[in-house]
Coordinates of C-alpha atoms and ligand atoms in Angstrom, one line a residue:
X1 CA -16.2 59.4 65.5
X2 CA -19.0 61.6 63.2
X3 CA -21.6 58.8 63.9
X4 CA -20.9 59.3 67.8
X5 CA -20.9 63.2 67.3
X6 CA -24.1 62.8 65.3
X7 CA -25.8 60.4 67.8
X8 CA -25.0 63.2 70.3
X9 CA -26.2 65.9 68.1
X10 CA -29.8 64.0 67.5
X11 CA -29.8 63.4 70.9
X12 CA -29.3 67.3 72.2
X13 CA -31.8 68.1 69.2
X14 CA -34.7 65.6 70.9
X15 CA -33.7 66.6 74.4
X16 CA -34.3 70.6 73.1
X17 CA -37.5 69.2 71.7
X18 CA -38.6 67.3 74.5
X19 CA -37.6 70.6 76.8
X20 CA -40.0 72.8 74.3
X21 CA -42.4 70.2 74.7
X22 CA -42.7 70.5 78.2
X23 CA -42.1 74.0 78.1
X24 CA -45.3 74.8 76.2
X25 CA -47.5 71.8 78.1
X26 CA -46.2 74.1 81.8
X27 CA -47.0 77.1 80.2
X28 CA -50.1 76.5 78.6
X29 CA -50.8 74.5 81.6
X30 CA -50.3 77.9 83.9
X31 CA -52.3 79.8 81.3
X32 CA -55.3 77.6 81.5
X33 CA -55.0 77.7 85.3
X34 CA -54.9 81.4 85.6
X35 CA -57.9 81.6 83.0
X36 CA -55.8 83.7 80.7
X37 CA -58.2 84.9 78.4
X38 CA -55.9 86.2 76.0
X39 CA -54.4 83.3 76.0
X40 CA -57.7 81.2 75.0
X41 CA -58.6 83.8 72.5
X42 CA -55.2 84.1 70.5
X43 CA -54.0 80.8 71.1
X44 CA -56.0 77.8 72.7
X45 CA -58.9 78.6 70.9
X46 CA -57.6 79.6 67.3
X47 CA -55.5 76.0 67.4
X48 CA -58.3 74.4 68.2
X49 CA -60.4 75.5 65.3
X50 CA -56.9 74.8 63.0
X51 CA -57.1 71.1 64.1
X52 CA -61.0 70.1 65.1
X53 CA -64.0 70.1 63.4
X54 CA -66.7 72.1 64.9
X55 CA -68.7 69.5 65.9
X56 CA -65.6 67.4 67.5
X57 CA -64.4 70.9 69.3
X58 CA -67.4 71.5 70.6
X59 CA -67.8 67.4 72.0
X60 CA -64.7 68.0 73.5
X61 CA -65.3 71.1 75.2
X62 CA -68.6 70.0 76.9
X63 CA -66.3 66.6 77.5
X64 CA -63.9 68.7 79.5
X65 CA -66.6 70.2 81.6
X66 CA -68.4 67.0 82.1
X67 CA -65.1 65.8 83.9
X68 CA -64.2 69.3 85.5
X69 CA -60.9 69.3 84.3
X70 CA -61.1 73.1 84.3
X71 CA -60.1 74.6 87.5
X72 CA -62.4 76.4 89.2
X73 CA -62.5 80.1 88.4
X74 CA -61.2 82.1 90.8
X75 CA -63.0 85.8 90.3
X76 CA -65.2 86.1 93.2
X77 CA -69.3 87.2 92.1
X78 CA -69.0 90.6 93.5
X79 CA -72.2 91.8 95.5
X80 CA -73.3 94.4 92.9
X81 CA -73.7 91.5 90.3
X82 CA -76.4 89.8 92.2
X83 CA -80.0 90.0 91.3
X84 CA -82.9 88.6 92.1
X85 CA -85.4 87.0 89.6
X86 CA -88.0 84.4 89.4
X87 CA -88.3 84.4 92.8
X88 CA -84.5 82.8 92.6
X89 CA -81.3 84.7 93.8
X90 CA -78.3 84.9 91.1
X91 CA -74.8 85.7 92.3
X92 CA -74.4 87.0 88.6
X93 CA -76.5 87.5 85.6
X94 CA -74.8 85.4 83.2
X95 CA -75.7 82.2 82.0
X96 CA -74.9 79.0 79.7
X97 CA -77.4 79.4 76.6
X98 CA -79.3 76.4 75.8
X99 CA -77.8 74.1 73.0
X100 CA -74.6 73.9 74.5
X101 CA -75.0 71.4 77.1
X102 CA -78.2 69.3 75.0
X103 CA -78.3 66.6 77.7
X104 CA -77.2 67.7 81.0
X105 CA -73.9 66.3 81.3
X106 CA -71.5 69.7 81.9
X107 CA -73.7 71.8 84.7
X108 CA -70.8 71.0 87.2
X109 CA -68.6 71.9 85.3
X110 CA -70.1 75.4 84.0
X111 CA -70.9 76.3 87.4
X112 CA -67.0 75.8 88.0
X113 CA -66.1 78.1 85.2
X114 CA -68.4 81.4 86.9
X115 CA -72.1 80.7 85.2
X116 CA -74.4 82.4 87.4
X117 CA -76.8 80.2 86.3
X118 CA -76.9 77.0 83.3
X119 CA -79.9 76.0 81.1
X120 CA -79.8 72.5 79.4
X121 CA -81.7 71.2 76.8
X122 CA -83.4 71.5 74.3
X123 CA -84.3 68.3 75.5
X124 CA -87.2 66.1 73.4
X125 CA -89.6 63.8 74.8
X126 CA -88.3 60.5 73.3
X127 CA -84.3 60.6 72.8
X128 CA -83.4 61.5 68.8
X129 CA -80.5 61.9 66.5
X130 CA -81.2 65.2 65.1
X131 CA -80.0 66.2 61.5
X132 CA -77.3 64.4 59.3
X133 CA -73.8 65.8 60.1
X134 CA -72.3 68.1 58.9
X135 CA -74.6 70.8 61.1
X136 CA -72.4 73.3 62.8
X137 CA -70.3 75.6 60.9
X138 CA -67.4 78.1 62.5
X139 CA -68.3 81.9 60.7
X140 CA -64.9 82.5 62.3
X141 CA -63.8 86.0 59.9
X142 CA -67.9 87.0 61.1
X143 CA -67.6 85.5 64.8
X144 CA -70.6 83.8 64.1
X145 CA -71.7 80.1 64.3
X146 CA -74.6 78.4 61.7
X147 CA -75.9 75.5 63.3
X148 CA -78.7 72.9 62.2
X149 CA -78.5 70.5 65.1
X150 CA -82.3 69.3 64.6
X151 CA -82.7 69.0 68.6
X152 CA -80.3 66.1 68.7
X153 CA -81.6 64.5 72.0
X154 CA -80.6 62.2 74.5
X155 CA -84.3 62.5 75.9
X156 CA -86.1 63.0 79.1
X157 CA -85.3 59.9 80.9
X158 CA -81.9 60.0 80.6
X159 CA -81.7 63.6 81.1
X160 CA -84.1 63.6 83.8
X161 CA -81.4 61.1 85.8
X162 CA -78.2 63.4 85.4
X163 CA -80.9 66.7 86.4
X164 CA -81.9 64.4 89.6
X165 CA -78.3 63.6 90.3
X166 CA -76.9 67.1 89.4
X167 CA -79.2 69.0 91.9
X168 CA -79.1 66.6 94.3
X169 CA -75.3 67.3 94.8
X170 CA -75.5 71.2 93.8
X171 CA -79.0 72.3 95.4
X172 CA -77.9 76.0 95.2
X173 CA -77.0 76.3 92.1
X174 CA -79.5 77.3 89.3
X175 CA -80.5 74.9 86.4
X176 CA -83.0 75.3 84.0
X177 CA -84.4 73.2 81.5
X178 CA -85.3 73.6 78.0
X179 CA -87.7 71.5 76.7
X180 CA -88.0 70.7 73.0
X181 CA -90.5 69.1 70.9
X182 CA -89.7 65.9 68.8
X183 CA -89.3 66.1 65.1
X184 CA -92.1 63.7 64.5
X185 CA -94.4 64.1 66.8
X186 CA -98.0 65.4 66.2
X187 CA -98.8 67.1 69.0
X188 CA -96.5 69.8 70.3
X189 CA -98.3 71.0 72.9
X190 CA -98.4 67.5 74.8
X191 CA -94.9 67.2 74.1
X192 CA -94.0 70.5 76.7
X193 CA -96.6 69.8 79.0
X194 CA -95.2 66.4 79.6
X195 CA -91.4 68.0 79.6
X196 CA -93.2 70.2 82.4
X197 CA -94.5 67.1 84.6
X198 CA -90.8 65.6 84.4
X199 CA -88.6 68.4 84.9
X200 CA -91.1 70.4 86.7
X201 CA -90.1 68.9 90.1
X202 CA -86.6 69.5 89.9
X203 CA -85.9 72.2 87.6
X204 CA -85.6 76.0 88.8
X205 CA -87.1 77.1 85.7
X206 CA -88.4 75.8 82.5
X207 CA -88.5 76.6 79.0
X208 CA -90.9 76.6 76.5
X209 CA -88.7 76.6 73.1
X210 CA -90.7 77.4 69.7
X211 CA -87.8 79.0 68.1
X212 CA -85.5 76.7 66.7
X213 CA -85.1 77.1 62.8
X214 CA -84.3 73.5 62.6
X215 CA -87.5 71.7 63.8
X216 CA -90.3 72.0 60.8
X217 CA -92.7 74.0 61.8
X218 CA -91.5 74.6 64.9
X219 CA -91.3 78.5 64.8
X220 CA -95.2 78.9 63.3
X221 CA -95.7 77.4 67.2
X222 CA -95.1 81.4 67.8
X223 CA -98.4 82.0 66.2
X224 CA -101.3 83.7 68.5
X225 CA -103.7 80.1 68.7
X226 CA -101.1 77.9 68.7
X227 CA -99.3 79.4 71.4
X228 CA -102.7 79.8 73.6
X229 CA -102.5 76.1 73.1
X230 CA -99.2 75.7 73.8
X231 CA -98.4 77.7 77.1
X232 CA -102.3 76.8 77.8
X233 CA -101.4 73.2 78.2
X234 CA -98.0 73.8 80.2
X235 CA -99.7 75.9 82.8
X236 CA -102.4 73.4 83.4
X237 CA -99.9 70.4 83.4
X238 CA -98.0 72.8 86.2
X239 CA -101.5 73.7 88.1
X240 CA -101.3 69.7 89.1
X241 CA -98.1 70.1 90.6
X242 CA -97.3 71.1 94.4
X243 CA -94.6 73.2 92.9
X244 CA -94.8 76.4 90.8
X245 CA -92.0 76.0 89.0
X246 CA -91.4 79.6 86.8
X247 CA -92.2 79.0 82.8
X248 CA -90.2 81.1 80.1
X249 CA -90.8 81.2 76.2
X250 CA -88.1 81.4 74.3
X251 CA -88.7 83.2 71.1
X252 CA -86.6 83.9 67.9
X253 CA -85.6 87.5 66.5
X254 CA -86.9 87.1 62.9
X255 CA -90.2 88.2 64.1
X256 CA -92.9 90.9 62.3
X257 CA -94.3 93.5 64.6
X258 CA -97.5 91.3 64.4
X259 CA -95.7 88.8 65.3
X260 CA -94.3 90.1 68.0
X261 CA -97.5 92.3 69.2
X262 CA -99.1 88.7 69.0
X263 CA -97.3 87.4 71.2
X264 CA -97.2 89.8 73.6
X265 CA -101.3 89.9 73.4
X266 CA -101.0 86.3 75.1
X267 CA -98.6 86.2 77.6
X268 CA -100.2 89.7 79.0
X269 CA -103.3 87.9 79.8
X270 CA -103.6 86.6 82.9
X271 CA -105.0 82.9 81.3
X272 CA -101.3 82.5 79.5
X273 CA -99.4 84.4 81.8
X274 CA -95.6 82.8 81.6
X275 CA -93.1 84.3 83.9
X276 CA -90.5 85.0 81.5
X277 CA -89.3 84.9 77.3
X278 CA -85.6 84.3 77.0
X279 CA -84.6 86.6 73.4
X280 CA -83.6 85.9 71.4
X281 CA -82.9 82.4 69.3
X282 CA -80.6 81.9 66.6
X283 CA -81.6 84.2 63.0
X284 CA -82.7 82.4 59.5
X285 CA -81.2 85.9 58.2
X286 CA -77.8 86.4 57.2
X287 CA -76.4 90.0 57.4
X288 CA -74.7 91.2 54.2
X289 CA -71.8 92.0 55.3
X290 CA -70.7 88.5 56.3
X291 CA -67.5 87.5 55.1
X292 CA -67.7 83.8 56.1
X293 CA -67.2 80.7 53.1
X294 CA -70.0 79.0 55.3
X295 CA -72.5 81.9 55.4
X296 CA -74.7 80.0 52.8
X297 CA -75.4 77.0 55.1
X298 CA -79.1 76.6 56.1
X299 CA -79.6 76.8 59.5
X300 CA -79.5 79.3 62.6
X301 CA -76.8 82.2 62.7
X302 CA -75.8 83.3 66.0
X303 CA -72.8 85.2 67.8
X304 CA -71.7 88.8 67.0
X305 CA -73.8 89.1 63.6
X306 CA -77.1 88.2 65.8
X307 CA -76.2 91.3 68.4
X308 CA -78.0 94.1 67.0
X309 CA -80.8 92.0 66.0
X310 CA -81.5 90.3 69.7
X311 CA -80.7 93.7 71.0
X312 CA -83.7 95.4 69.3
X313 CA -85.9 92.2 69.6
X314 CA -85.9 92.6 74.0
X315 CA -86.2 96.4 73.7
X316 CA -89.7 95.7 71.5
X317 CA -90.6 92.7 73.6
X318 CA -89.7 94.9 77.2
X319 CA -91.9 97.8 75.5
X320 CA -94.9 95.0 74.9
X321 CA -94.3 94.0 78.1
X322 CA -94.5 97.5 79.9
X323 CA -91.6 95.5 81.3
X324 CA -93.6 93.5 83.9
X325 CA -92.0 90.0 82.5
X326 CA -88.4 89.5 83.1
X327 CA -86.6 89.0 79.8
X328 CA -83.1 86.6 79.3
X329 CA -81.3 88.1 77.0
X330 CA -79.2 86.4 74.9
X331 CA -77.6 86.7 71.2
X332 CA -73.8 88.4 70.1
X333 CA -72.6 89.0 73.7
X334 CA -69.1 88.4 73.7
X335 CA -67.8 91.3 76.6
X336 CA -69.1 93.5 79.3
X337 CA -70.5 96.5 76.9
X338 CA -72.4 93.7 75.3
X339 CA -74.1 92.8 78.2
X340 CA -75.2 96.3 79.3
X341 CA -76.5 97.2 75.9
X342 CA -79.0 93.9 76.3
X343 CA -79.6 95.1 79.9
X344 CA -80.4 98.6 79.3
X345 CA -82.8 97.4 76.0
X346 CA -84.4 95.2 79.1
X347 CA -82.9 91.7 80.0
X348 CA -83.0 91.1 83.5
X349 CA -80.2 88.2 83.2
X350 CA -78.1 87.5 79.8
X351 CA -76.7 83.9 78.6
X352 CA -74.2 83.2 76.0
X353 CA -73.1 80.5 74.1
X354 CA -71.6 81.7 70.7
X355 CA -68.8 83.7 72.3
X356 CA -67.4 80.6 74.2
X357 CA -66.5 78.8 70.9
X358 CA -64.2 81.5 70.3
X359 CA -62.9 82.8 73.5
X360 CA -63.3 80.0 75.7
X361 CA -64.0 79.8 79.0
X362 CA -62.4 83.3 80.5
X363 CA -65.0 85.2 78.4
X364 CA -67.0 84.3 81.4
X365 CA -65.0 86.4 84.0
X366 CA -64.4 88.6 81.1
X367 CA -68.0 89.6 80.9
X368 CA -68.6 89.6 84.7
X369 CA -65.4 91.9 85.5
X370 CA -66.0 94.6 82.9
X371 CA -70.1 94.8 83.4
X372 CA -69.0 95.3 87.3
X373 CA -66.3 97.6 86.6
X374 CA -68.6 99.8 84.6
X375 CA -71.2 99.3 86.9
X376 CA -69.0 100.9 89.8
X377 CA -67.4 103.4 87.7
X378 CA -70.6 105.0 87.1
X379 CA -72.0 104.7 90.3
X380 CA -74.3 101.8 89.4
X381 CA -74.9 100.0 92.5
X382 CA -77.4 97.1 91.6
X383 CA -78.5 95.8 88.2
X384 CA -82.2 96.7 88.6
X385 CA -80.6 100.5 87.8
X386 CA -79.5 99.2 84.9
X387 CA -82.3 96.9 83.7
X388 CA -84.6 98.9 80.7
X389 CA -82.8 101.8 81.7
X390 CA -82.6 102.5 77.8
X391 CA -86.7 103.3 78.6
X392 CA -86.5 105.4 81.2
X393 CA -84.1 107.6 79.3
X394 CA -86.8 108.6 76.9
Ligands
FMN401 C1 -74.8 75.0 68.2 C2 -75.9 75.6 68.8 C3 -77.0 74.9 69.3 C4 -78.1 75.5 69.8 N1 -79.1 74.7 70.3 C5 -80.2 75.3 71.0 C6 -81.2 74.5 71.5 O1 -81.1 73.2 71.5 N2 -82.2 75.1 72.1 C7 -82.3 76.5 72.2 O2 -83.3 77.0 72.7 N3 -81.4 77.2 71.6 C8 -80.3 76.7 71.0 N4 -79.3 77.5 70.5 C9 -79.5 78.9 70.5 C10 -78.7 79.6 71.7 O3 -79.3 79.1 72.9 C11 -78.7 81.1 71.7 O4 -80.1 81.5 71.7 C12 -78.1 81.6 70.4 O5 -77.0 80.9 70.0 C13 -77.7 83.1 70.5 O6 -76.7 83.3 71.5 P1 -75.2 83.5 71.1 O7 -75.1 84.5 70.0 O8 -74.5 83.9 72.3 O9 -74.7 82.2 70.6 C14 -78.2 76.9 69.9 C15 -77.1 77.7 69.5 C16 -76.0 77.1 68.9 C17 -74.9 77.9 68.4

């Protein structure tokens, strides 16, 4: 008699387990359908950080994407979020920082999520492994990410297949490339110019990166000569093409004023003339305030410490640039207010990257709702209002 009560009373415990179970799987489920971000941010997110590494979490994220098993988002790009630059049209201003999809495998799926546009890359000429692991660490008390991925690289030819494939199914949608340099190569500048002749054809714009802290000697590449050389050889290796595909430089925030003034010197003249600088890269610095265990690691910092820093680094480089070259701006955006500060210091478009590892994919429509929201409420009707307004105020 107790054994059979007891088999019934395991039994009723399992089936109430089993019912939880499925209980959470629907409910999560629905949450993850109606991009919840709340949800993501207090819940998906956190447990995922409890149970993954961040290299393995971040794998699985670009996994997911790769086989769209996100749903589609379902926030419609509202008309005062368009903008046109590069000579391309963007249903919104926010994009995919490079790094998080190195070899061109997620683009479908980012698009899905509300991307106005996705950069992949940094991509090297020959594929390579990049640094030993472990290379990315979680600043989660700073909402921060160190990484020292060392341009681990799938290279151009296998990239150059998924690019072909990608915008060959999704013509409309806009992909950019960033093009890295390999560790051991001797001559950088024939390393970009030959990511130029690849991706050239296909790409809607192009990167030039010098401002990865992982790469030796890859950020002195920001130096006045070497960058003459450098964007020098990219626009000649473009002059041989039919197509005049748009070239941006993407530069890092730890610059000196000379650095920055040196920069600015080249791509003002008409010989070196890019048609964009994304700004900023990841920081060698680290704040003092951080709180982190991990803050020590070598490597680049980015997400909300990074903010100010990026922030500041486009107002300089829109002032250099009497704003006549359209800036990306990119560094500690995590919500709409974010993305207006970089706007009003200059940036034409933002990405992000940082802020997905630790709200997920809603911080997307996040972002887009509240920057369109504000934009309406103060009778803001297009983006180029808002673009270096901070400059006009003066
Ligand atoms: C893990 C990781 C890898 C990155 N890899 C690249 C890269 O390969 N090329 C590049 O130009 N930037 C790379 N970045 C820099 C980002 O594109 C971006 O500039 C930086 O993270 C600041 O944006 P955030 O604060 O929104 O993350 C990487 C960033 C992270 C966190």
């Amino acid at each position: 008699m107790t054994m059979v009560i007891k088999r019934s009373a395991a039994t009723k415990l399992r089936n109430l387990l089993a019912l939880s179970g499925a209980g959470t799987v629907v409910f999560t489920g629905i949450c993850v359908y109606k991009e919840n971000a709340k949800f993501y941010s207090s819940v998906i997110m956190p447990t995922m950080h409890k149970i993954l590494e961040p290299e393995t979490a971040h794998n699985l994220a670009v996994t997911t994407l790769e086989r769209r098993l996100l749903p589609k988002s379902k926030f419609k790009d509202p008309e005062n979020l368009s903008v046109n630059v590069f000579g391309l049209k963007f249903s919104n201003p926010v994009g995919i920082a490079a790094g998080f999809d190195k070899d061109a495998r997620a683009a479908c799926g980012l698009w899905d999520i509300g991307f106005g546009f996705v950069e992949v890359g940094s991509v090297t000429p020959r594929p390579q492994p990049g640094n030993d692991q472990p290379r990315l660490f979680r600043l989660s008390e700073d909402q921060g990410v160190i990484n020292r991925f060392g341009f681990n690289s799938e290279g151009h030819d296998v990239v150059l297949a998924r690019v072909k494939a990608i915008k060959a199914a999704n013509p409309k949608a806009i992909l950019g490339v960033n093009l890295g340099k390999n560790r051991t190569s001797p001559d950088a500048a024939q390393d970009y110019a030959q990511g130029v002749k690849v991706f050239g054809p296909l790409a809607d714009y192009l990167v030039i990166n010098v401002s990865s802290p992982n790469t030796p000697g890859l950020r002195s590449l920001q130096g006045r000569e070497e960058l003459k050389k450098i964007i020098g050889t990219a626009l000649e290796a473009r002059s041989q093409m039919t197509r005049k595909v748009p070239i941006l430089l993407k530069v890092a925030p730890d610059l000196s004023e000379d650095d920055r003034e040196d920069i600015a010197l080249v791509v003002n003249t008409k010989e070196w003339q890019i048609d964009g600088l994304i700004v900023s890269n990841t920081t060698t610095s680290r704040p003092k305030n951080l709180e982190s265990k991990w803050q020590a690691e070598s490597g680049g910092l980015s997400g909300r410490p990074l903010r100010e820093k990026s922030t500041q680094t486009i107002r300089e480089f829109y002032k250099l640039t009497q704003g006549k070259i359209p800036i990306i701006g990119v560094g500690g955006i995590f919500n709409g207010s974010d993305a207006i500060e970089k706007m009003q210091a200059g940036a034409s478009l933002i990405q992000i990257y940082s802020a997905m590892a630790f709200e997920g994919p809603p911080v997307v429509t996040t972002i887009k709702a509240e920057l369109s929201r504000a934009m309406a409420h103060n009778q803001v009707d297009s983006l180029v209002e808002l673009i270096g307004s901070d400059h006009r105020m003066q």
